[in-house]
């Protein structure tokens, strides 16, 4: 049986407004060697209806309901249903350029990579979001050699490596993306961060919480993980799901 090269996994919770933007960008990919699994954690809006409207537009597409409201559990479940050589985990509120998969495949081949991520670019031209994303991009780039890190909007990882490190740690309440790449790095996986292909991410959380609160949370999380390790208990409030922004 021929399996796709990429398996895209998208966890959702009340993302009726943002999910169709991502799914539409997936339909425009020049490289069609992929499948898509949307794992929904009990949305109460029209996320399911919106997602299922793409079944005829994306050849290998599935929408699965998963009642546990835990993003790591949703991602792990989605990965278990997928068959691609490489897993791509997207947040539901991102958007990608039309040659995203083509360029990712080229980088994997050129650099013999096991995992990678790309810079986050703000969907909206607002200072708060652009400033914080700029800091996050710089941090990811500079940390590649010592403590490699990737953040949730986009993680690409070889299935064999993902299974070897047993996927996302479902006990972690924040920073599960950082932890996954750390464990992959310790298992000798080759990881890299690239400025492109282009990934647009939502800055809605930064806009809602403001510059100083957003910076405080980001810096606190980074320092905690560097000093104490995985964050397995809440160190600040961090609500998930599209309903938080209504």
Short mmCIF file of C-alpha atoms in Angstrom, two decimals:
data_model
loop_
_atom_site.label_atom_id
_atom_site.label_comp_id
_atom_site.label_asym_id
_atom_site.label_seq_id
_atom_site.Cartn_x
_atom_site.Cartn_y
_atom_site.Cartn_z
CA UNK A 1 0.00 0.00 0.00
CA UNK A 2 1.24 3.49 -0.86
CA UNK A 3 1.19 5.88 2.08
CA UNK A 4 1.41 9.67 1.74
CA UNK A 5 4.66 11.46 2.46
CA UNK A 6 3.00 13.93 4.85
CA UNK A 7 0.30 13.35 7.43
CA UNK A 8 -1.19 16.64 8.59
CA UNK A 9 -2.74 16.63 12.07
CA UNK A 10 -4.85 19.59 13.22
CA UNK A 11 -6.34 19.71 16.74
CA UNK A 12 -9.44 21.92 16.99
CA UNK A 13 -11.71 23.42 19.62
CA UNK A 14 -14.30 25.97 18.44
CA UNK A 15 -12.33 27.05 15.37
CA UNK A 16 -15.13 27.60 12.84
CA UNK A 17 -13.64 30.94 11.76
CA UNK A 18 -9.98 29.99 11.42
CA UNK A 19 -10.00 26.34 10.34
CA UNK A 20 -11.40 26.98 6.82
CA UNK A 21 -8.54 29.40 6.13
CA UNK A 22 -5.98 26.68 6.88
CA UNK A 23 -7.89 23.98 5.01
CA UNK A 24 -8.27 26.23 1.97
CA UNK A 25 -4.50 26.79 1.93
CA UNK A 26 -4.04 23.01 2.05
CA UNK A 27 -6.18 22.56 -1.06
CA UNK A 28 -3.84 24.95 -2.92
CA UNK A 29 -0.68 22.93 -2.29
CA UNK A 30 1.34 22.16 -5.41
CA UNK A 31 2.57 18.94 -3.77
CA UNK A 32 -0.48 16.70 -3.25
CA UNK A 33 1.32 13.88 -1.43
CA UNK A 34 -0.46 14.35 1.90
CA UNK A 35 -3.42 13.40 4.06
CA UNK A 36 -5.28 15.50 6.63
CA UNK A 37 -6.73 14.52 10.00
CA UNK A 38 -8.70 17.04 12.05
CA UNK A 39 -9.07 16.00 15.70
CA UNK A 40 -11.84 17.92 17.44
CA UNK A 41 -12.00 18.13 21.22
CA UNK A 42 -15.70 18.82 21.69
CA UNK A 43 -16.38 22.01 19.74
CA UNK A 44 -19.77 23.63 20.36
CA UNK A 45 -19.69 25.87 17.27
CA UNK A 46 -19.75 24.89 13.57
CA UNK A 47 -16.20 23.50 13.42
CA UNK A 48 -17.43 20.05 12.37
CA UNK A 49 -19.67 21.40 9.61
CA UNK A 50 -16.90 23.63 8.28
CA UNK A 51 -14.34 20.83 8.37
CA UNK A 52 -16.53 18.26 6.65
CA UNK A 53 -17.25 20.70 3.81
CA UNK A 54 -13.64 20.07 2.71
CA UNK A 55 -14.02 16.29 2.31
CA UNK A 56 -14.59 16.64 -1.41
CA UNK A 57 -11.73 19.15 -1.79
CA UNK A 58 -9.01 17.21 0.03
CA UNK A 59 -8.73 13.62 -1.33
CA UNK A 60 -7.60 11.98 1.92
CA UNK A 61 -9.41 13.82 4.70
CA UNK A 62 -10.90 12.72 8.01
CA UNK A 63 -12.66 14.53 10.85
CA UNK A 64 -12.55 12.70 14.18
CA UNK A 65 -14.13 13.69 17.47
CA UNK A 66 -11.96 13.26 20.55
CA UNK A 67 -13.59 14.34 23.79
CA UNK A 68 -10.42 14.85 25.84
CA UNK A 69 -9.59 18.58 25.89
CA UNK A 70 -5.86 18.08 25.86
CA UNK A 71 -3.94 19.28 22.81
CA UNK A 72 -1.17 16.69 23.25
CA UNK A 73 -3.70 13.86 23.50
CA UNK A 74 -5.47 15.14 20.38
CA UNK A 75 -2.21 15.32 18.43
CA UNK A 76 -1.13 11.85 19.56
CA UNK A 77 -4.52 10.41 18.61
CA UNK A 78 -4.36 12.07 15.20
CA UNK A 79 -0.86 10.71 14.65
CA UNK A 80 -2.05 7.19 15.52
CA UNK A 81 -4.66 7.38 12.75
CA UNK A 82 -2.20 8.70 10.16
CA UNK A 83 0.16 6.79 7.87
CA UNK A 84 2.53 9.35 6.37
CA UNK A 85 6.32 9.16 6.59
CA UNK A 86 6.44 12.63 8.14
CA UNK A 87 3.91 14.14 10.53
CA UNK A 88 3.04 17.83 10.33
CA UNK A 89 1.25 19.29 13.33
CA UNK A 90 -0.51 22.59 12.60
CA UNK A 91 -2.48 24.84 14.92
CA UNK A 92 -5.95 25.46 13.52
CA UNK A 93 -5.38 29.21 13.11
CA UNK A 94 -2.39 29.14 10.74
CA UNK A 95 -2.18 29.57 6.97
CA UNK A 96 0.52 28.30 4.60
CA UNK A 97 1.84 29.29 1.19
CA UNK A 98 0.98 27.13 -1.83
CA UNK A 99 4.47 25.58 -2.10
CA UNK A 100 4.79 24.83 1.61
CA UNK A 101 4.87 21.02 1.30
CA UNK A 102 7.10 21.15 -1.77
CA UNK A 103 9.67 23.32 0.01
CA UNK A 104 9.52 21.29 3.24
CA UNK A 105 10.15 18.10 1.30
CA UNK A 106 13.14 19.73 -0.41
CA UNK A 107 14.64 20.80 2.92
CA UNK A 108 14.18 17.34 4.42
CA UNK A 109 16.02 15.84 1.45
CA UNK A 110 18.73 18.50 1.21
CA UNK A 111 19.67 18.48 4.91
CA UNK A 112 18.70 14.88 5.75
CA UNK A 113 16.39 16.07 8.52
CA UNK A 114 14.31 14.16 11.05
CA UNK A 115 12.41 17.20 12.29
CA UNK A 116 12.06 20.90 11.54
CA UNK A 117 10.01 24.02 12.04
CA UNK A 118 9.73 27.38 10.31
CA UNK A 119 9.46 30.98 11.42
CA UNK A 120 6.09 32.34 12.47
CA UNK A 121 4.85 35.35 10.52
CA UNK A 122 1.97 37.48 11.78
CA UNK A 123 -1.28 37.41 9.81
CA UNK A 124 -2.00 40.97 10.90
CA UNK A 125 0.40 43.88 10.60
CA UNK A 126 0.21 44.86 14.28
CA UNK A 127 3.20 45.73 16.44
CA UNK A 128 2.48 43.47 19.44
CA UNK A 129 2.16 40.29 17.41
CA UNK A 130 5.06 41.04 15.08
CA UNK A 131 7.35 41.97 17.98
CA UNK A 132 6.65 38.84 20.03
CA UNK A 133 6.84 36.53 17.02
CA UNK A 134 10.13 38.15 16.06
CA UNK A 135 11.53 37.33 19.49
CA UNK A 136 10.25 33.75 19.29
CA UNK A 137 11.77 33.28 15.83
CA UNK A 138 15.10 34.65 17.05
CA UNK A 139 15.00 32.42 20.13
CA UNK A 140 14.29 29.28 18.06
CA UNK A 141 17.03 30.10 15.58
CA UNK A 142 19.72 30.84 18.19
CA UNK A 143 18.88 27.79 20.31
CA UNK A 144 19.32 25.22 17.52
CA UNK A 145 22.79 24.12 18.56
CA UNK A 146 22.30 23.97 22.34
CA UNK A 147 18.63 23.36 23.17
CA UNK A 148 16.61 23.04 19.96
CA UNK A 149 13.04 24.30 20.21
CA UNK A 150 9.91 24.48 18.09
CA UNK A 151 6.59 26.03 18.93
CA UNK A 152 3.12 24.67 18.35
CA UNK A 153 1.90 26.39 15.16
CA UNK A 154 4.02 24.05 13.01
CA UNK A 155 6.10 21.00 13.86
CA UNK A 156 7.35 18.60 11.19
CA UNK A 157 8.76 15.31 12.48
CA UNK A 158 9.58 11.92 11.04
CA UNK A 159 7.08 9.30 12.16
CA UNK A 160 9.81 6.89 13.28
CA UNK A 161 11.28 9.54 15.58
CA UNK A 162 7.86 10.58 16.89
CA UNK A 163 7.05 6.99 17.81
CA UNK A 164 10.53 6.41 19.24
CA UNK A 165 10.10 9.26 21.76
CA UNK A 166 6.45 8.22 22.38
CA UNK A 167 4.89 11.37 20.97
CA UNK A 168 3.73 14.38 22.94
CA UNK A 169 3.77 14.15 26.73
CA UNK A 170 0.09 14.41 27.68
CA UNK A 171 0.94 15.39 31.27
CA UNK A 172 2.43 18.71 30.16
CA UNK A 173 0.09 21.70 30.47
CA UNK A 174 2.21 24.16 28.44
CA UNK A 175 5.28 23.81 26.23
CA UNK A 176 4.60 20.29 24.96
CA UNK A 177 6.09 21.36 21.62
CA UNK A 178 9.39 22.39 23.23
CA UNK A 179 9.51 19.11 25.16
CA UNK A 180 8.90 16.96 22.07
CA UNK A 181 11.80 18.50 20.17
CA UNK A 182 14.05 18.24 23.24
CA UNK A 183 13.40 14.50 23.52
CA UNK A 184 13.84 14.04 19.78
CA UNK A 185 17.17 15.89 19.98
CA UNK A 186 18.34 13.63 22.81
CA UNK A 187 17.49 10.62 20.65
CA UNK A 188 19.94 11.99 18.03
CA UNK A 189 17.29 13.34 15.66
CA UNK A 190 18.56 15.98 13.25
CA UNK A 191 16.53 19.18 13.65
CA UNK A 192 16.58 22.61 12.00
CA UNK A 193 14.73 25.95 11.95
CA UNK A 194 14.14 27.80 8.67
CA UNK A 195 12.84 31.29 7.83
CA UNK A 196 10.68 29.81 5.08
CA UNK A 197 8.47 28.39 3.59
CA UNK A 198 5.99 30.97 4.79
CA UNK A 199 3.74 30.16 7.72
CA UNK A 200 1.24 32.80 8.79
CA UNK A 201 0.05 32.50 12.39
CA UNK A 202 -2.70 34.24 14.30
CA UNK A 203 -1.64 36.84 16.86
CA UNK A 204 -5.10 36.93 18.46
CA UNK A 205 -3.81 35.85 21.88
CA UNK A 206 -1.18 38.58 21.94
CA UNK A 207 -3.74 41.17 20.86
CA UNK A 208 -6.23 40.06 23.51
CA UNK A 209 -3.76 39.84 26.39
CA UNK A 210 -1.50 42.74 25.41
CA UNK A 211 2.26 43.06 24.94
CA UNK A 212 3.40 42.91 28.57
CA UNK A 213 1.22 39.98 29.67
CA UNK A 214 2.16 38.03 26.54
CA UNK A 215 5.86 38.72 27.01
CA UNK A 216 5.68 37.82 30.70
CA UNK A 217 4.07 34.45 29.94
CA UNK A 218 6.52 33.66 27.13
CA UNK A 219 9.61 34.54 29.16
CA UNK A 220 8.32 32.76 32.27
CA UNK A 221 7.63 29.59 30.28
CA UNK A 222 11.05 29.64 28.60
CA UNK A 223 12.90 30.17 31.88
CA UNK A 224 10.86 27.52 33.70
CA UNK A 225 11.56 24.92 31.02
CA UNK A 226 15.25 25.75 30.89
CA UNK A 227 15.65 25.56 34.69
CA UNK A 228 13.07 23.03 35.91
CA UNK A 229 12.11 21.08 32.79
CA UNK A 230 8.61 20.28 31.45
CA UNK A 231 5.69 22.36 32.77
CA UNK A 232 3.36 19.78 34.31
CA UNK A 233 1.37 22.17 36.50
CA UNK A 234 -0.19 25.54 35.58
CA UNK A 235 2.17 28.48 36.08
CA UNK A 236 -0.26 30.96 34.50
CA UNK A 237 -3.72 30.97 32.94
CA UNK A 238 -3.73 29.71 29.36
CA UNK A 239 -7.14 28.88 27.94
CA UNK A 240 -7.28 26.89 24.70
CA UNK A 241 -9.88 27.12 21.94
CA UNK A 242 -11.47 29.70 19.69
CA UNK A 243 -14.12 30.60 22.28
CA UNK A 244 -11.42 32.44 24.28
CA UNK A 245 -11.33 35.19 21.66
CA UNK A 246 -15.06 35.88 21.37
#
